């Protein structure tokens, strides 16, 4: 289904591996390790298989779309081809968390737009439990805005933060405790997810509104991704220029 959403796809494949046992107990549910086009090393979707009774199956689809395709793997693997496109190699190495994680969170919603049975409005989230898992993740990312601010601006204690997340989400205690410890040690990182996603969604809504029938989802995604990870203000300028160019292009 990816060619329905993207004009350009990366050459690099990805694989799936279990998380090493010595870190799994205190680690998040999954993460992505980038590979290398030049060295012929695939990207890797690392999955935490410890304490499976604390890892609901309904979270799996949203998590996979975020960490692998069309999320981190697609975005990062495309950025690894920038030098071939004539850009400085530095552009392949730089990362802006609001862009990278914003794209990952935005990608979770793309599972609603393709796949599924005819007439199903939930796409690949055709099982209501899978869509519940997606919505649970949406709530989780919104809660991050509250708890990161609470911890680092208002002095919340660890236990208060854990209880707040448990009371306002469907996440398990094991997941919440690991996440809160991450927020404590990494101020501001969790806020970037929702910040980036909201900007990308706002830019898409603006493009759909101004371009009408000229709007092309493949073209929009390509212009978002073709320069690699960039600051959100630079992204906005690029997308707005793309909108302006298409809006002023006569119909053929």
Coordinates of C-alpha atoms in Angstrom, one line a residue:
X1 CA 0.0 0.0 0.0
X2 CA 3.0 2.4 0.4
X3 CA 3.0 3.6 -3.2
X4 CA -0.4 5.0 -2.6
X5 CA 1.1 7.4 0.0
X6 CA 4.6 8.0 -1.3
X7 CA 6.2 8.9 -4.6
X8 CA 9.7 7.8 -3.4
X9 CA 10.5 4.9 -1.2
X10 CA 13.9 4.0 0.3
X11 CA 16.0 1.2 -1.1
X12 CA 17.1 0.0 2.3
X13 CA 15.0 -2.9 3.8
X14 CA 14.5 -3.5 7.5
X15 CA 14.3 -6.5 9.8
X16 CA 12.8 -7.3 13.2
X17 CA 14.8 -8.5 16.2
X18 CA 14.0 -9.1 19.9
X19 CA 15.5 -6.7 22.4
X20 CA 18.5 -8.1 24.3
X21 CA 17.5 -9.6 27.6
X22 CA 20.0 -7.6 29.7
X23 CA 18.2 -4.3 28.8
X24 CA 14.7 -5.4 28.1
X25 CA 13.3 -5.3 31.6
X26 CA 13.8 -1.5 32.0
X27 CA 13.6 -0.5 28.3
X28 CA 10.6 0.8 26.3
X29 CA 8.3 -1.5 24.2
X30 CA 10.3 -1.0 21.0
X31 CA 12.7 1.2 19.2
X32 CA 14.4 1.5 15.8
X33 CA 18.1 1.1 14.9
X34 CA 19.0 2.7 11.6
X35 CA 21.0 0.7 9.1
X36 CA 23.3 1.9 6.3
X37 CA 22.7 2.0 2.6
X38 CA 26.5 2.4 1.9
X39 CA 27.5 -0.6 4.1
X40 CA 24.5 -2.8 3.1
X41 CA 23.2 -3.1 6.7
X42 CA 19.4 -3.2 7.0
X43 CA 17.5 -1.1 9.5
X44 CA 16.2 -2.9 12.6
X45 CA 12.9 -2.8 14.4
X46 CA 13.9 -3.8 18.0
X47 CA 10.9 -5.4 19.9
X48 CA 10.8 -5.9 23.7
X49 CA 9.6 -9.4 24.3
X50 CA 10.0 -9.4 28.1
X51 CA 6.9 -9.3 30.4
X52 CA 4.5 -10.0 27.5
X53 CA 1.6 -10.0 30.0
X54 CA 2.3 -6.2 30.2
X55 CA 2.3 -5.6 26.4
X56 CA -1.2 -5.7 24.9
X57 CA -1.5 -6.9 21.4
X58 CA -3.8 -4.0 20.5
X59 CA -0.7 -1.7 20.6
X60 CA 1.3 -3.6 18.0
X61 CA 0.0 -2.0 14.8
X62 CA 0.4 1.6 15.9
X63 CA 3.8 0.8 17.3
X64 CA 5.0 -0.9 14.1
X65 CA 3.8 1.9 11.9
X66 CA 5.7 4.4 14.1
X67 CA 9.0 2.5 14.5
X68 CA 9.2 0.8 11.1
X69 CA 7.1 1.6 8.1
X70 CA 5.9 4.3 7.2
X71 CA 7.5 5.8 10.3
X72 CA 11.2 5.9 11.4
X73 CA 12.6 3.4 8.9
X74 CA 11.1 5.0 5.9
X75 CA 12.0 8.6 7.0
X76 CA 15.6 7.7 8.1
X77 CA 16.4 5.4 5.2
X78 CA 15.3 8.1 2.8
X79 CA 17.5 10.6 4.6
X80 CA 20.5 8.3 4.1
X81 CA 20.2 8.8 0.4
X82 CA 20.6 12.6 0.5
X83 CA 24.3 12.6 -0.4
X84 CA 23.5 10.8 -3.6
X85 CA 20.9 13.5 -4.3
X86 CA 23.7 16.1 -4.2
X87 CA 23.4 17.3 -0.6
X88 CA 26.3 17.5 1.9
X89 CA 26.8 14.2 3.8
X90 CA 26.2 16.1 7.0
X91 CA 22.5 16.3 6.1
X92 CA 22.3 12.5 6.4
X93 CA 23.6 12.6 10.0
X94 CA 21.6 15.5 11.5
X95 CA 18.4 15.0 13.4
X96 CA 15.7 17.2 14.9
X97 CA 13.6 15.3 17.4
X98 CA 10.4 17.3 16.7
X99 CA 10.6 16.3 13.1
X100 CA 11.7 12.7 13.5
X101 CA 9.3 11.8 16.3
X102 CA 6.6 14.0 14.9
X103 CA 6.8 12.0 11.7
X104 CA 6.7 8.7 13.6
X105 CA 3.5 9.8 15.4
X106 CA 1.9 11.2 12.2
X107 CA 2.7 7.8 10.6
X108 CA 0.5 5.9 13.0
X109 CA -2.5 7.7 11.6
X110 CA -1.6 6.7 8.0
X111 CA -2.7 3.2 8.9
X112 CA -6.3 4.6 8.8
X113 CA -5.9 5.7 5.2
X114 CA -4.9 2.5 3.4
X115 CA -5.5 -1.3 3.7
X116 CA -8.5 -2.9 5.2
X117 CA -11.6 -4.3 3.6
X118 CA -13.8 -2.5 1.1
X119 CA -16.0 0.0 2.9
X120 CA -14.0 -0.2 6.1
X121 CA -13.1 3.4 7.3
X122 CA -10.4 2.2 9.6
X123 CA -7.9 0.9 7.0
X124 CA -5.3 -1.4 8.6
X125 CA -6.9 -0.8 12.0
X126 CA -9.9 -2.8 10.9
X127 CA -10.0 -4.6 14.2
X128 CA -11.6 -2.1 16.7
X129 CA -9.1 -3.2 19.3
X130 CA -6.2 -2.2 17.0
X131 CA -7.8 1.2 16.6
X132 CA -8.3 1.4 20.4
X133 CA -4.5 0.8 20.6
X134 CA -3.8 3.7 18.2
X135 CA -6.1 6.0 20.3
X136 CA -4.4 4.8 23.4
X137 CA -1.0 5.8 21.9
X138 CA -2.5 9.2 21.0
X139 CA -3.5 9.7 24.6
X140 CA -0.1 8.6 25.8
X141 CA 1.6 11.2 23.6
X142 CA -0.8 13.9 24.9
X143 CA -0.1 12.9 28.5
X144 CA 3.6 13.5 27.9
X145 CA 3.0 17.2 27.4
X146 CA 1.6 17.3 30.9
X147 CA 4.0 15.0 32.8
X148 CA 7.2 16.3 31.2
X149 CA 6.1 19.8 32.2
X150 CA 5.0 18.6 35.6
X151 CA 8.4 16.9 36.3
X152 CA 10.7 19.6 35.0
X153 CA 8.8 22.9 35.6
X154 CA 6.6 22.1 38.6
X155 CA 8.7 19.5 40.6
X156 CA 6.3 16.5 40.4
X157 CA 7.5 13.4 42.2
X158 CA 8.0 10.2 40.3
X159 CA 5.1 8.4 41.9
X160 CA 2.7 11.3 41.3
X161 CA 3.7 11.2 37.6
X162 CA 3.2 7.4 37.4
X163 CA -0.3 7.6 39.0
X164 CA -1.3 10.5 36.8
X165 CA -0.5 8.5 33.7
X166 CA -2.1 5.3 35.0
X167 CA -5.3 7.3 35.8
X168 CA -5.5 8.9 32.3
X169 CA -4.4 6.1 29.9
X170 CA -4.8 2.4 29.2
X171 CA -1.0 1.8 29.5
X172 CA 0.2 -0.9 31.8
X173 CA 2.2 -0.1 35.0
X174 CA 5.4 -1.6 33.6
X175 CA 5.2 0.6 30.5
X176 CA 4.3 3.7 32.5
X177 CA 7.2 3.2 35.0
X178 CA 9.8 2.7 32.3
X179 CA 8.4 5.8 30.4
X180 CA 8.4 8.0 33.4
X181 CA 12.0 7.1 34.2
X182 CA 12.9 8.1 30.6
X183 CA 11.1 11.5 30.9
X184 CA 13.0 12.2 34.2
X185 CA 16.3 11.6 32.6
X186 CA 15.6 13.2 29.2
X187 CA 13.7 16.6 29.7
X188 CA 11.8 17.8 26.7
X189 CA 12.2 14.8 24.4
X190 CA 8.8 13.4 25.0
X191 CA 7.1 16.8 24.2
X192 CA 8.6 16.7 20.8
X193 CA 6.4 13.9 19.5
X194 CA 3.1 15.8 19.7
X195 CA 4.7 19.1 18.8
X196 CA 6.0 17.7 15.5
X197 CA 2.9 15.7 14.7
X198 CA 0.6 18.6 15.2
X199 CA 2.7 20.7 12.9
X200 CA 2.7 18.1 10.1
X201 CA -1.0 17.6 10.4
X202 CA -1.6 21.3 10.3
X203 CA 0.5 21.7 7.2
X204 CA -1.4 18.9 5.5
X205 CA -4.8 20.4 6.4
X206 CA -3.6 23.7 5.0
X207 CA -2.5 22.1 1.8
X208 CA -5.7 20.2 1.4
X209 CA -7.7 23.3 1.9
X210 CA -5.8 25.6 -0.5
X211 CA -5.2 23.0 -3.2
X212 CA -8.5 21.2 -3.3
X213 CA -8.5 18.8 -6.2
X214 CA -4.8 19.6 -6.9
X215 CA -3.8 18.1 -3.5
X216 CA -1.7 15.0 -3.9
X217 CA -0.9 13.0 -0.8
X218 CA 2.2 11.4 -2.4
X219 CA 3.5 14.8 -3.4
X220 CA 2.9 16.2 0.1
X221 CA 4.7 13.3 1.8
X222 CA 7.6 13.6 -0.6
X223 CA 8.1 17.3 0.0
X224 CA 8.0 16.7 3.8
X225 CA 10.7 14.0 3.6
X226 CA 12.9 14.9 0.7
X227 CA 15.3 17.1 2.7
X228 CA 15.8 14.8 5.6
X229 CA 15.2 15.8 9.2
X230 CA 14.8 19.6 9.4
X231 CA 13.5 22.2 11.9
X232 CA 9.8 22.7 11.9
X233 CA 10.0 26.3 10.7
X234 CA 12.1 25.2 7.7
X235 CA 9.5 22.4 7.1
X236 CA 6.7 24.9 7.2
X237 CA 8.4 27.2 4.7
X238 CA 9.1 24.3 2.3
X239 CA 5.5 23.0 2.4
X240 CA 4.1 26.5 2.0
X241 CA 6.3 27.1 -1.0
X242 CA 5.1 23.8 -2.5
X243 CA 1.5 24.8 -1.9
X244 CA 2.0 28.2 -3.5
X245 CA 3.7 26.6 -6.6
X246 CA 0.9 24.1 -7.1
X247 CA -1.8 26.6 -6.5
X248 CA -0.4 28.9 -9.2
X249 CA 0.2 26.1 -11.7
X250 CA -2.5 26.1 -14.5
X251 CA -4.5 23.0 -15.0
X252 CA -3.1 20.9 -17.9

